[in-house]
Amino acid sequence: MRTKRLLSVLLLAVTFVAGTGVTLAADAKAENPKAVKAQMEIDKADKARKKAASVESEWTTTGKLIKKAQAALKKGDYDTATRLAKQAGEQGEIAYEQGASQKELRMPSYLKY
Amino acid sequence: MTKKSTRLVPMAGMVILLAGPLQVATVAAAEGASAVAEGKAISFKRSKGNCLACHMIEGGESPGNVGPPLIAMKARYPDKAKLRAQIFDATAFNPDSAMVPFGKHRILTEDEIDKVTEYIWTL
Amino acid sequence: MPASQVIERICLEKRHIMKKTLIKMGALFLAGGVALAAQAATPEEDRTAFTNHYKFRFPDVPMEEYPNGAYAIDKIGRENWEAIEEFPPYEPFIDEGQEMWETPFANGKTYKDCFSDGPGIKSQYPRWDKKQGMVITMALAINQCREANGEKALKYKKGPIVPLMSYMAFESRGQITNVVIPEDDPRAMAAYESGKKFYFTRRGQLNFSCATCHVQNTGLKVRTEVLSPSLGHTTHWPVYRSKWGTAGTLHRRFTGCNRNIRAKPMKAQGEQYRNLEYFLTYLSNGLTLNGPGARK
């Protein structure tokens, strides 16, 4: 009887501690709006990078910026992460435009036929 | 004594009045000079402007010759904005231009292009 | 006068006559006609346009000099190069490659069983393979041979494929570039066109096409590097590069030229680079193979 009660109390305690533990960790990740924003910008940048790659126009600089942004996010430097990710996203869009605008071969004027 | 001091007051005032704009002017000149110096550093740096890859510029080492020598820039570009536009995106004027579109492709920031323009305009 | 020159003469004269008639036909039609010609240029028209472009730029450089790359047009670079060629840095690669060529696979067969004309077979590549529906380069053929014999494929930019190809290139010296685009398979022409498109497409943050440097600005200098003409770009691989401190393949060079303009390179021996090699090698038709080579 006594041991049973003790056990259930213990169990309750354990679930409580574990529960709060989980929610706390989740809070830190999910509820810091700056971290959320940085992650969002990184995802956006990677999408733009892939879009540029889809027209064979990816720049080498874009992936590097995204990696740096991810490292900054990991370190908790959310402002830097967001700034770098935004730069990368912009590059991805420009690179896509560069590729897409040359979908048709346009021969340059310096080569005479 | 009193006469002297009454004459001194307006004189002091004039000195202050003169020093005011003078001080502003020197600050502006210093800022301009540092913009030119920074612009030169950006222009010469390989990972930034790297203008020497293609242009002869006075004082620059081992220049290329894909582009014309950058000389007499004020005469060639009386309008500074036009010079900035060439540096920002040369392909806007000539789609086959071999010059790197420094602004359009975000190789240099707006501020860096301003400084490069200031420097190139002194050539 | 050699036959190729005679043919070129005739082509030039034909162009001349065509131009005259076109002028007579009126300006409007002329504009339309020229635009059309540029769009639908045949490979031979492309090759002629490139050839004329370089002949105009370098009137004193004979065609047979183009396989020497920048050293055909850069006198200072040439002196250094000639000194280097006295003791060719690629020689050990040829020897090592010969050993590879002669060493049987685990199953007892050798490269000779795949390439009966080998080892001097460089002028047979790149070629259109109708059955596989793709451009086959010599590097790809080597790995197809290895895999068919239960051996692991080799890497395409550096490593053991380089000595093997160096030996095969050496044994192919003196052969003439002769890329064929078979007319009975439209996919072959599409592959050529895709290589051509790659060549003229601006890429990377620095916004260059291959042609920006090697056609528009050939003979000029980026910093101290003289830009070589496209003609002759494919005759001398693999190349021992002082900058690499070793020898490497053509596709390694493609990778480098893409990286320099901050464009993400394509996969070595992937479809884009194979088609690019097909186009680029076609331009050198008629030029003598002189691999392996040495460059700065």
Short mmCIF file of C-alpha atoms in Angstrom, two decimals:
data_model
loop_
_atom_site.label_atom_id
_atom_site.label_comp_id
_atom_site.label_asym_id
_atom_site.label_seq_id
_atom_site.Cartn_x
_atom_site.Cartn_y
_atom_site.Cartn_z
CA MET A 1 0.00 0.00 0.00
CA ARG A 2 2.61 2.50 1.10
CA THR A 3 5.08 1.48 -1.54
CA LYS A 4 2.35 1.74 -4.16
CA ARG A 5 1.59 5.31 -3.14
CA LEU A 6 5.20 6.19 -3.05
CA LEU A 7 5.64 4.75 -6.51
CA SER A 8 2.76 6.69 -7.99
CA VAL A 9 4.04 9.89 -6.44
CA LEU A 10 7.43 9.20 -7.85
CA LEU A 11 5.95 8.46 -11.22
CA LEU A 12 3.96 11.65 -11.16
CA ALA A 13 7.06 13.58 -10.23
CA VAL A 14 9.03 12.02 -13.01
CA THR A 15 6.39 12.73 -15.63
CA PHE A 16 6.07 16.27 -14.38
CA VAL A 17 9.78 16.95 -14.53
CA ALA A 18 10.18 15.25 -17.87
CA GLY A 19 7.11 17.05 -19.21
CA THR A 20 8.26 20.49 -18.25
CA GLY A 21 11.67 19.62 -19.52
CA VAL A 22 10.29 18.89 -22.96
CA THR A 23 8.05 21.93 -23.09
CA LEU A 24 10.87 24.15 -21.89
CA ALA A 25 13.18 22.98 -24.65
CA ALA A 26 10.44 23.36 -27.21
CA ASP A 27 9.69 26.84 -25.91
CA ALA A 28 13.26 27.98 -26.36
CA LYS A 29 13.18 26.83 -29.94
CA ALA A 30 9.66 27.61 -30.99
CA GLU A 31 8.91 30.73 -29.08
CA ASN A 32 11.93 32.89 -29.63
CA PRO A 33 10.53 34.84 -32.54
CA LYS A 34 13.99 35.82 -33.72
CA ALA A 35 15.05 32.19 -34.02
CA VAL A 36 11.87 31.36 -35.88
CA LYS A 37 12.43 34.25 -38.23
CA ALA A 38 16.05 33.23 -38.89
CA GLN A 39 15.01 29.65 -39.63
CA MET A 40 12.30 30.91 -41.95
CA GLU A 41 14.76 33.08 -43.87
CA ILE A 42 17.20 30.17 -44.17
CA ASP A 43 14.48 27.93 -45.58
CA LYS A 44 13.48 30.65 -48.00
CA ALA A 45 17.08 31.15 -49.10
CA ASP A 46 17.60 27.46 -49.69
CA LYS A 47 14.47 27.36 -51.81
CA ALA A 48 15.76 30.27 -53.88
CA ARG A 49 19.13 28.56 -54.23
CA LYS A 50 17.46 25.42 -55.55
CA LYS A 51 15.34 27.47 -57.92
CA ALA A 52 18.52 28.96 -59.41
CA ALA A 53 20.05 25.48 -59.66
CA SER A 54 16.96 24.32 -61.57
CA VAL A 55 17.98 26.64 -64.42
CA GLU A 56 21.70 25.70 -64.04
CA SER A 57 22.48 29.13 -62.69
CA GLU A 58 23.45 28.64 -59.04
CA TRP A 59 26.24 30.82 -57.67
CA THR A 60 28.94 29.38 -55.42
CA THR A 61 28.46 32.25 -53.00
CA THR A 62 24.85 31.38 -52.09
CA GLY A 63 25.40 28.00 -50.45
CA LYS A 64 28.30 29.42 -48.47
CA LEU A 65 26.11 32.21 -47.09
CA ILE A 66 23.42 29.71 -46.12
CA LYS A 67 25.97 27.58 -44.26
CA LYS A 68 27.21 30.64 -42.40
CA ALA A 69 23.63 31.59 -41.54
CA GLN A 70 22.98 28.11 -40.17
CA ALA A 71 26.13 28.30 -38.05
CA ALA A 72 25.06 31.67 -36.68
CA LEU A 73 21.60 30.32 -35.85
CA LYS A 74 23.14 27.42 -33.98
CA LYS A 75 25.24 29.80 -31.93
CA GLY A 76 22.14 31.81 -31.10
CA ASP A 77 23.24 34.83 -33.15
CA TYR A 78 19.82 35.22 -34.72
CA ASP A 79 20.32 38.68 -36.21
CA THR A 80 23.42 37.60 -38.13
CA ALA A 81 21.67 34.43 -39.25
CA THR A 82 18.72 36.40 -40.58
CA ARG A 83 20.92 38.96 -42.32
CA LEU A 84 23.05 36.33 -44.08
CA ALA A 85 20.05 34.22 -45.03
CA LYS A 86 18.36 37.27 -46.56
CA GLN A 87 21.47 37.97 -48.61
CA ALA A 88 21.54 34.36 -49.79
CA GLY A 89 17.86 34.45 -50.69
CA GLU A 90 18.35 37.59 -52.71
CA GLN A 91 21.29 36.00 -54.55
CA GLY A 92 19.19 32.93 -55.32
CA GLU A 93 16.48 35.08 -56.86
CA ILE A 94 18.93 37.12 -58.96
CA ALA A 95 20.72 33.95 -60.12
CA TYR A 96 17.39 32.40 -61.09
CA GLU A 97 16.50 35.51 -63.05
CA GLN A 98 19.92 35.38 -64.73
CA GLY A 99 19.32 31.80 -65.86
CA ALA A 100 15.64 32.19 -66.73
CA SER A 101 16.27 35.31 -68.83
CA GLN A 102 18.68 33.29 -70.99
CA LYS A 103 16.35 30.38 -71.61
CA GLU A 104 16.66 31.02 -75.32
CA LEU A 105 20.18 31.19 -76.71
CA ARG A 106 20.98 34.76 -77.74
CA MET A 107 24.12 34.96 -79.81
CA PRO A 108 26.39 37.87 -78.82
CA SER A 109 27.12 40.60 -81.33
CA TYR A 110 30.90 40.12 -81.24
CA LEU A 111 30.78 36.79 -83.08
CA LYS A 112 29.97 37.51 -86.72
CA TYR A 113 28.35 34.95 -88.99
CA MET B 1 39.39 100.18 -22.64
CA THR B 2 35.65 100.18 -23.02
CA LYS B 3 35.96 101.37 -26.57
CA LYS B 4 38.33 98.59 -27.36
CA SER B 5 36.16 95.91 -25.86
CA THR B 6 33.07 97.09 -27.71
CA ARG B 7 35.00 96.80 -30.91
CA LEU B 8 36.21 93.35 -29.98
CA VAL B 9 32.75 91.87 -29.48
CA PRO B 10 31.56 92.17 -33.05
CA MET B 11 34.98 90.99 -34.21
CA ALA B 12 34.73 87.88 -32.07
CA GLY B 13 31.29 87.35 -33.48
CA MET B 14 32.63 87.54 -36.98
CA VAL B 15 35.34 85.02 -36.16
CA ILE B 16 32.74 82.61 -34.87
CA LEU B 17 30.54 83.21 -37.90
CA LEU B 18 33.47 82.52 -40.21
CA ALA B 19 34.69 79.48 -38.30
CA GLY B 20 31.26 77.84 -38.41
CA PRO B 21 31.01 77.06 -42.14
CA LEU B 22 34.74 76.62 -42.33
CA GLN B 23 34.60 73.83 -39.78
CA VAL B 24 31.71 72.15 -41.62
CA ALA B 25 33.64 72.36 -44.85
CA THR B 26 36.73 70.69 -43.41
CA VAL B 27 34.62 67.89 -41.93
CA ALA B 28 33.00 67.33 -45.31
CA ALA B 29 36.39 67.34 -47.01
CA ALA B 30 37.71 64.81 -44.54
CA GLU B 31 34.70 62.61 -45.14
CA GLY B 32 35.17 62.93 -48.89
CA ALA B 33 38.82 62.07 -48.59
CA SER B 34 38.09 58.98 -46.52
CA ALA B 35 35.38 57.91 -48.96
CA VAL B 36 37.91 58.19 -51.77
CA ALA B 37 40.49 56.24 -49.77
CA GLU B 38 37.97 53.54 -48.91
CA GLY B 39 36.79 53.48 -52.49
CA LYS B 40 40.33 52.92 -53.66
CA ALA B 41 40.80 50.05 -51.22
CA ILE B 42 37.55 48.42 -52.40
CA SER B 43 38.49 48.93 -56.05
CA PHE B 44 41.89 47.29 -55.64
CA LYS B 45 40.84 44.39 -53.41
CA ARG B 46 40.59 41.15 -55.38
CA SER B 47 37.60 39.81 -53.49
CA LYS B 48 35.73 43.12 -53.88
CA GLY B 49 36.00 45.42 -56.90
CA ASN B 50 39.09 43.85 -58.43
CA CYS B 51 38.90 46.55 -61.10
CA LEU B 52 42.58 45.93 -61.86
CA ALA B 53 41.71 42.54 -63.30
CA CYS B 54 40.50 44.43 -66.37
CA HIS B 55 41.52 48.10 -66.05
CA MET B 56 44.76 49.98 -65.86
CA ILE B 57 44.50 52.36 -62.91
CA GLU B 58 47.29 54.66 -61.86
CA GLY B 59 49.18 53.12 -58.95
CA GLY B 60 47.68 49.66 -59.43
CA GLU B 61 49.88 46.62 -59.98
CA SER B 62 49.62 44.01 -62.79
CA PRO B 63 46.48 45.34 -64.43
CA GLY B 64 44.58 43.49 -67.15
CA ASN B 65 43.39 45.15 -70.35
CA VAL B 66 39.93 43.72 -71.02
CA GLY B 67 38.51 47.18 -70.25
CA PRO B 68 39.89 50.63 -71.13
CA PRO B 69 42.36 52.43 -68.80
CA LEU B 70 40.45 54.40 -66.18
CA ILE B 71 41.70 57.92 -66.80
CA ALA B 72 40.20 61.40 -67.24
CA MET B 73 37.04 60.18 -65.58
CA LYS B 74 35.56 63.63 -64.87
CA ALA B 75 35.89 64.47 -68.55
CA ARG B 76 34.43 61.16 -69.65
CA TYR B 77 31.67 61.29 -67.03
CA PRO B 78 30.67 64.89 -66.25
CA ASP B 79 27.60 63.33 -64.66
CA LYS B 80 28.71 61.31 -61.65
CA ALA B 81 25.43 59.40 -61.61
CA LYS B 82 26.20 58.02 -65.03
CA LEU B 83 29.56 56.76 -63.79
CA ARG B 84 27.87 55.10 -60.84
CA ALA B 85 25.37 53.44 -63.16
CA GLN B 86 28.20 51.99 -65.28
CA ILE B 87 29.75 50.47 -62.17
CA PHE B 88 26.39 49.27 -60.85
CA ASP B 89 25.44 47.41 -64.02
CA ALA B 90 27.42 47.86 -67.25
CA THR B 91 25.17 45.37 -69.05
CA ALA B 92 22.33 47.89 -68.83
CA PHE B 93 24.16 49.95 -71.46
CA ASN B 94 25.70 47.11 -73.44
CA PRO B 95 24.19 43.63 -73.08
CA ASP B 96 27.47 42.08 -74.25
CA SER B 97 29.60 44.03 -71.79
CA ALA B 98 32.31 41.93 -70.17
CA MET B 99 32.24 44.15 -67.10
CA VAL B 100 30.98 42.57 -63.91
CA PRO B 101 27.60 44.01 -62.77
CA PHE B 102 28.86 44.92 -59.31
CA GLY B 103 25.62 46.35 -57.95
CA LYS B 104 23.02 44.30 -59.78
CA HIS B 105 24.70 41.09 -58.64
CA ARG B 106 25.34 42.33 -55.11
CA ILE B 107 29.11 41.98 -55.32
CA LEU B 108 29.40 45.43 -53.80
CA THR B 109 26.86 47.10 -51.50
CA GLU B 110 25.21 50.41 -52.40
CA ASP B 111 27.53 52.15 -49.96
CA GLU B 112 30.61 50.46 -51.42
CA ILE B 113 29.57 51.50 -54.93
CA ASP B 114 29.18 55.10 -53.76
CA LYS B 115 32.72 55.03 -52.41
CA VAL B 116 34.16 53.36 -55.52
CA THR B 117 32.42 56.01 -57.63
CA GLU B 118 33.95 58.78 -55.52
CA TYR B 119 37.39 57.27 -56.02
CA ILE B 120 37.08 56.54 -59.75
CA TRP B 121 35.84 60.07 -60.33
CA THR B 122 39.16 61.44 -59.00
CA LEU B 123 41.10 59.56 -61.68
CA MET C 1 47.29 24.44 -100.79
CA PRO C 2 45.93 21.71 -98.47
CA ALA C 3 42.38 20.50 -99.12
CA SER C 4 40.99 21.97 -95.91
CA GLN C 5 42.19 25.42 -96.89
CA VAL C 6 40.71 25.10 -100.35
CA ILE C 7 37.37 24.15 -98.86
CA GLU C 8 37.54 27.08 -96.49
CA ARG C 9 38.28 29.43 -99.39
CA ILE C 10 35.28 28.14 -101.28
CA CYS C 11 33.09 28.55 -98.23
CA LEU C 12 34.28 32.13 -97.79
CA GLU C 13 33.62 32.92 -101.44
CA LYS C 14 30.18 31.39 -101.21
CA ARG C 15 29.44 33.54 -98.19
CA HIS C 16 30.60 36.54 -100.11
CA ILE C 17 28.29 35.85 -103.02
CA MET C 18 25.42 35.16 -100.66
CA LYS C 19 25.98 38.46 -98.91
CA LYS C 20 25.90 40.33 -102.22
CA THR C 21 22.58 38.83 -103.25
CA LEU C 22 21.16 39.48 -99.82
CA ILE C 23 22.09 43.14 -100.00
CA LYS C 24 20.21 43.35 -103.27
CA MET C 25 17.16 41.83 -101.67
CA GLY C 26 16.66 44.85 -99.45
CA ALA C 27 17.43 45.90 -95.91
CA LEU C 28 14.32 44.49 -94.28
CA PHE C 29 14.88 41.03 -95.62
CA LEU C 30 18.55 41.27 -94.82
CA ALA C 31 17.86 41.94 -91.16
CA GLY C 32 15.49 39.00 -91.00
CA GLY C 33 17.88 36.77 -92.89
CA VAL C 34 20.84 37.51 -90.65
CA ALA C 35 18.84 36.95 -87.50
CA LEU C 36 17.64 33.62 -88.88
CA ALA C 37 21.15 32.59 -89.90
CA ALA C 38 22.47 33.28 -86.41
CA GLN C 39 19.66 31.29 -84.86
CA ALA C 40 19.85 28.23 -87.03
CA ALA C 41 23.59 28.17 -87.74
CA THR C 42 24.86 24.72 -88.60
CA PRO C 43 27.86 23.36 -86.70
CA GLU C 44 30.01 24.04 -89.73
CA GLU C 45 28.80 27.65 -89.82
CA ASP C 46 29.65 27.94 -86.13
CA ARG C 47 33.14 26.57 -86.72
CA THR C 48 33.67 28.94 -89.64
CA ALA C 49 32.49 31.92 -87.59
CA PHE C 50 34.89 31.05 -84.76
CA THR C 51 37.75 30.45 -87.20
CA ASN C 52 37.19 33.77 -88.96
CA HIS C 53 36.91 35.56 -85.63
CA TYR C 54 40.35 34.34 -84.54
CA LYS C 55 41.92 34.83 -87.95
CA PHE C 56 40.78 38.44 -87.79
CA ARG C 57 42.12 38.87 -84.25
CA PHE C 58 45.40 37.07 -84.86
CA PRO C 59 46.20 37.42 -88.57
CA ASP C 60 49.76 36.22 -88.05
CA VAL C 61 48.93 33.04 -86.15
CA PRO C 62 48.67 29.99 -88.42
CA MET C 63 45.92 27.48 -87.70
CA GLU C 64 48.34 24.76 -86.65
CA GLU C 65 49.46 26.94 -83.71
CA TYR C 66 46.04 26.91 -82.00
CA PRO C 67 46.60 23.57 -80.20
CA ASN C 68 49.20 25.47 -78.14
CA GLY C 69 46.55 27.59 -76.45
CA ALA C 70 47.58 30.92 -75.00
CA TYR C 71 51.18 30.23 -76.06
CA ALA C 72 50.15 30.64 -79.69
CA ILE C 73 49.47 34.31 -78.99
CA ASP C 74 51.51 35.20 -75.89
CA LYS C 75 55.19 35.55 -76.70
CA ILE C 76 56.43 35.91 -73.13
CA GLY C 77 54.40 32.97 -71.87
CA ARG C 78 55.64 30.94 -74.79
CA GLU C 79 59.31 31.26 -73.81
CA ASN C 80 58.61 29.85 -70.36
CA TRP C 81 56.48 27.12 -71.85
CA GLU C 82 59.11 26.06 -74.33
CA ALA C 83 61.61 25.79 -71.48
CA ILE C 84 59.15 23.63 -69.55
CA GLU C 85 58.55 21.39 -72.56
CA GLU C 86 62.28 20.58 -72.60
CA PHE C 87 61.65 18.40 -69.56
CA PRO C 88 57.94 17.69 -69.82
CA PRO C 89 56.34 17.49 -66.37
CA TYR C 90 53.69 15.12 -67.74
CA GLU C 91 56.18 12.44 -68.71
CA PRO C 92 55.88 10.36 -65.51
CA PHE C 93 52.11 10.31 -66.11
CA ILE C 94 52.58 8.75 -69.54
CA ASP C 95 54.79 6.01 -68.08
CA GLU C 96 52.38 5.31 -65.23
CA GLY C 97 49.50 5.22 -67.70
CA GLN C 98 51.25 2.71 -69.91
CA GLU C 99 51.65 0.42 -66.93
CA MET C 100 47.93 0.76 -66.17
CA TRP C 101 47.06 0.06 -69.79
CA GLU C 102 49.13 -3.12 -69.79
CA THR C 103 48.09 -4.44 -66.38
CA PRO C 104 45.21 -6.94 -66.70
CA PHE C 105 42.00 -6.51 -64.68
CA ALA C 106 41.17 -9.05 -61.98
CA ASN C 107 39.29 -11.07 -64.59
CA GLY C 108 42.40 -11.35 -66.76
CA LYS C 109 41.14 -9.02 -69.51
CA THR C 110 42.78 -5.71 -70.40
CA TYR C 111 41.78 -2.32 -71.80
CA LYS C 112 42.79 -3.66 -75.20
CA ASP C 113 39.80 -6.02 -75.03
CA CYS C 114 37.51 -2.98 -74.88
CA PHE C 115 39.48 -0.78 -77.26
CA SER C 116 40.84 -2.94 -80.05
CA ASP C 117 42.38 0.10 -81.79
CA GLY C 118 43.90 1.31 -78.52
CA PRO C 119 45.74 2.89 -76.91
CA GLY C 120 45.87 5.73 -79.50
CA ILE C 121 42.12 6.32 -79.83
CA LYS C 122 41.66 9.90 -78.65
CA SER C 123 40.47 11.15 -82.06
CA GLN C 124 37.46 8.81 -81.80
CA TYR C 125 36.11 10.86 -78.90
CA PRO C 126 33.87 12.55 -78.03
CA ARG C 127 31.33 10.82 -80.19
CA TRP C 128 27.60 10.38 -80.36
CA ASP C 129 26.44 6.95 -79.25
CA LYS C 130 23.11 6.20 -80.82
CA LYS C 131 22.39 3.14 -78.71
CA GLN C 132 23.01 4.90 -75.40
CA GLY C 133 21.53 8.13 -76.72
CA MET C 134 24.33 10.28 -75.34
CA VAL C 135 27.75 11.77 -75.99
CA ILE C 136 30.49 9.34 -75.04
CA THR C 137 33.79 10.85 -74.05
CA MET C 138 37.02 8.87 -73.72
CA ALA C 139 36.88 9.18 -69.93
CA LEU C 140 33.36 7.74 -69.88
CA ALA C 141 34.34 4.93 -72.26
CA ILE C 142 37.25 4.02 -69.97
CA ASN C 143 34.93 3.68 -67.00
CA GLN C 144 32.34 1.76 -68.98
CA CYS C 145 35.13 -0.65 -69.91
CA ARG C 146 36.24 -0.96 -66.28
CA GLU C 147 32.74 -1.56 -64.98
CA ALA C 148 32.01 -4.14 -67.68
CA ASN C 149 35.05 -5.98 -66.37
CA GLY C 150 34.08 -5.80 -62.72
CA GLU C 151 36.43 -2.94 -61.83
CA LYS C 152 35.50 0.21 -59.95
CA ALA C 153 34.94 3.38 -61.97
CA LEU C 154 37.69 5.99 -61.66
CA LYS C 155 37.16 9.60 -60.61
CA TYR C 156 36.92 12.05 -63.48
CA LYS C 157 38.91 15.13 -62.49
CA LYS C 158 42.09 13.80 -60.90
CA GLY C 159 43.62 10.56 -59.75
CA PRO C 160 44.47 7.40 -61.72
CA ILE C 161 42.33 8.28 -64.76
CA VAL C 162 44.81 11.08 -65.50
CA PRO C 163 47.91 8.92 -66.18
CA LEU C 164 45.84 6.44 -68.17
CA MET C 165 44.41 9.20 -70.34
CA SER C 166 47.86 10.82 -70.61
CA TYR C 167 49.26 7.63 -72.08
CA MET C 168 46.34 7.26 -74.48
CA ALA C 169 46.66 10.93 -75.49
CA PHE C 170 50.38 10.52 -76.06
CA GLU C 171 49.75 7.51 -78.27
CA SER C 172 47.17 9.58 -80.19
CA ARG C 173 49.53 12.45 -80.97
CA GLY C 174 49.38 13.46 -84.59
CA GLN C 175 45.77 12.35 -85.09
CA ILE C 176 43.34 14.96 -86.36
CA THR C 177 40.30 16.17 -84.42
CA ASN C 178 37.27 14.94 -86.29
CA VAL C 179 34.02 15.16 -84.35
CA VAL C 180 31.01 13.96 -86.29
CA ILE C 181 27.44 14.97 -85.62
CA PRO C 182 25.44 12.22 -87.27
CA GLU C 183 22.47 13.50 -89.20
CA ASP C 184 20.38 10.37 -88.73
CA ASP C 185 19.82 11.10 -85.05
CA PRO C 186 18.37 14.49 -84.10
CA ARG C 187 19.42 13.90 -80.50
CA ALA C 188 23.06 14.28 -81.57
CA MET C 189 22.37 17.77 -82.91
CA ALA C 190 20.43 18.57 -79.75
CA ALA C 191 23.46 17.57 -77.68
CA TYR C 192 25.69 19.83 -79.79
CA GLU C 193 23.20 22.69 -79.44
CA SER C 194 23.05 22.22 -75.68
CA GLY C 195 26.84 22.42 -75.49
CA LYS C 196 26.77 25.56 -77.61
CA LYS C 197 24.12 27.10 -75.39
CA PHE C 198 26.23 26.33 -72.33
CA TYR C 199 29.16 28.09 -73.97
CA PHE C 200 27.25 31.31 -74.56
CA THR C 201 25.25 31.44 -71.33
CA ARG C 202 26.34 33.94 -68.73
CA ARG C 203 26.78 32.36 -65.34
CA GLY C 204 27.92 33.00 -61.83
CA GLN C 205 27.85 36.08 -59.67
CA LEU C 206 30.47 37.59 -61.99
CA ASN C 207 28.17 37.05 -64.99
CA PHE C 208 30.51 35.58 -67.62
CA SER C 209 29.93 33.10 -70.38
CA CYS C 210 32.79 30.96 -71.65
CA ALA C 211 32.63 33.08 -74.79
CA THR C 212 33.01 36.36 -72.88
CA CYS C 213 36.56 35.41 -72.01
CA HIS C 214 37.65 33.04 -74.76
CA VAL C 215 35.91 34.66 -77.76
CA GLN C 216 35.11 38.31 -77.03
CA ASN C 217 38.27 39.03 -75.06
CA THR C 218 40.70 36.48 -76.40
CA GLY C 219 44.24 37.82 -76.58
CA LEU C 220 43.53 40.35 -73.84
CA LYS C 221 44.66 40.00 -70.28
CA VAL C 222 42.78 39.36 -67.06
CA ARG C 223 45.44 40.55 -64.65
CA THR C 224 48.48 38.82 -66.17
CA GLU C 225 46.64 35.88 -67.80
CA VAL C 226 46.30 36.05 -71.57
CA LEU C 227 42.92 34.64 -72.60
CA SER C 228 43.32 31.76 -75.05
CA PRO C 229 41.11 31.15 -78.10
CA SER C 230 38.46 28.40 -77.98
CA LEU C 231 39.97 26.75 -81.03
CA GLY C 232 42.56 24.30 -79.75
CA HIS C 233 41.01 24.07 -76.29
CA THR C 234 40.49 20.32 -76.55
CA THR C 235 43.57 18.98 -78.33
CA HIS C 236 46.03 18.51 -75.48
CA TRP C 237 44.39 16.87 -72.45
CA PRO C 238 45.19 15.86 -69.80
CA VAL C 239 47.25 18.90 -68.87
CA TYR C 240 49.99 19.26 -66.29
CA ARG C 241 49.28 22.61 -64.66
CA SER C 242 51.90 24.28 -62.51
CA LYS C 243 49.06 25.83 -60.53
CA TRP C 244 47.63 22.38 -59.76
CA GLY C 245 51.07 20.91 -59.19
CA THR C 246 49.81 17.87 -61.06
CA ALA C 247 47.99 16.82 -64.22
CA GLY C 248 44.21 17.02 -64.57
CA THR C 249 41.42 16.46 -67.05
CA LEU C 250 39.50 18.82 -69.31
CA HIS C 251 36.47 18.58 -67.06
CA ARG C 252 38.60 19.66 -64.12
CA ARG C 253 39.47 22.76 -66.14
CA PHE C 254 35.76 23.35 -66.90
CA THR C 255 35.12 23.16 -63.17
CA GLY C 256 37.85 25.72 -62.51
CA CYS C 257 36.65 28.15 -65.15
CA ASN C 258 33.13 27.94 -63.68
CA ARG C 259 34.33 28.42 -60.10
CA ASN C 260 36.41 31.47 -61.04
CA ILE C 261 33.27 33.31 -62.04
CA ARG C 262 31.49 32.10 -58.89
CA ALA C 263 29.22 29.73 -60.81
CA LYS C 264 28.51 26.37 -59.23
CA PRO C 265 30.27 23.84 -61.48
CA MET C 266 28.37 20.99 -63.11
CA LYS C 267 29.25 17.37 -62.46
CA ALA C 268 32.40 16.16 -64.23
CA GLN C 269 31.29 13.87 -67.07
CA GLY C 270 27.67 14.79 -66.39
CA GLU C 271 25.45 15.55 -69.35
CA GLN C 272 26.15 19.32 -69.48
CA TYR C 273 29.92 19.03 -69.51
CA ARG C 274 29.87 16.12 -71.98
CA ASN C 275 27.73 18.15 -74.37
CA LEU C 276 30.03 21.12 -73.81
CA GLU C 277 33.01 18.92 -74.72
CA TYR C 278 31.14 17.74 -77.84
CA PHE C 279 30.57 21.33 -79.01
CA LEU C 280 34.02 22.59 -78.04
CA THR C 281 35.84 19.68 -79.67
CA TYR C 282 33.82 20.11 -82.85
CA LEU C 283 35.17 23.66 -83.11
CA SER C 284 38.69 22.21 -83.20
CA ASN C 285 37.93 19.88 -86.10
CA GLY C 286 40.97 19.72 -88.34
CA LEU C 287 43.43 20.53 -85.54
CA THR C 288 46.12 18.04 -84.58
CA LEU C 289 46.03 16.23 -81.22
CA ASN C 290 49.06 17.08 -79.08
CA GLY C 291 48.32 15.76 -75.61
CA PRO C 292 49.26 15.54 -72.89
CA GLY C 293 50.11 19.20 -72.42
CA ALA C 294 51.73 21.60 -69.97
CA ARG C 295 50.22 24.90 -68.89
CA LYS C 296 50.77 27.57 -66.27
#
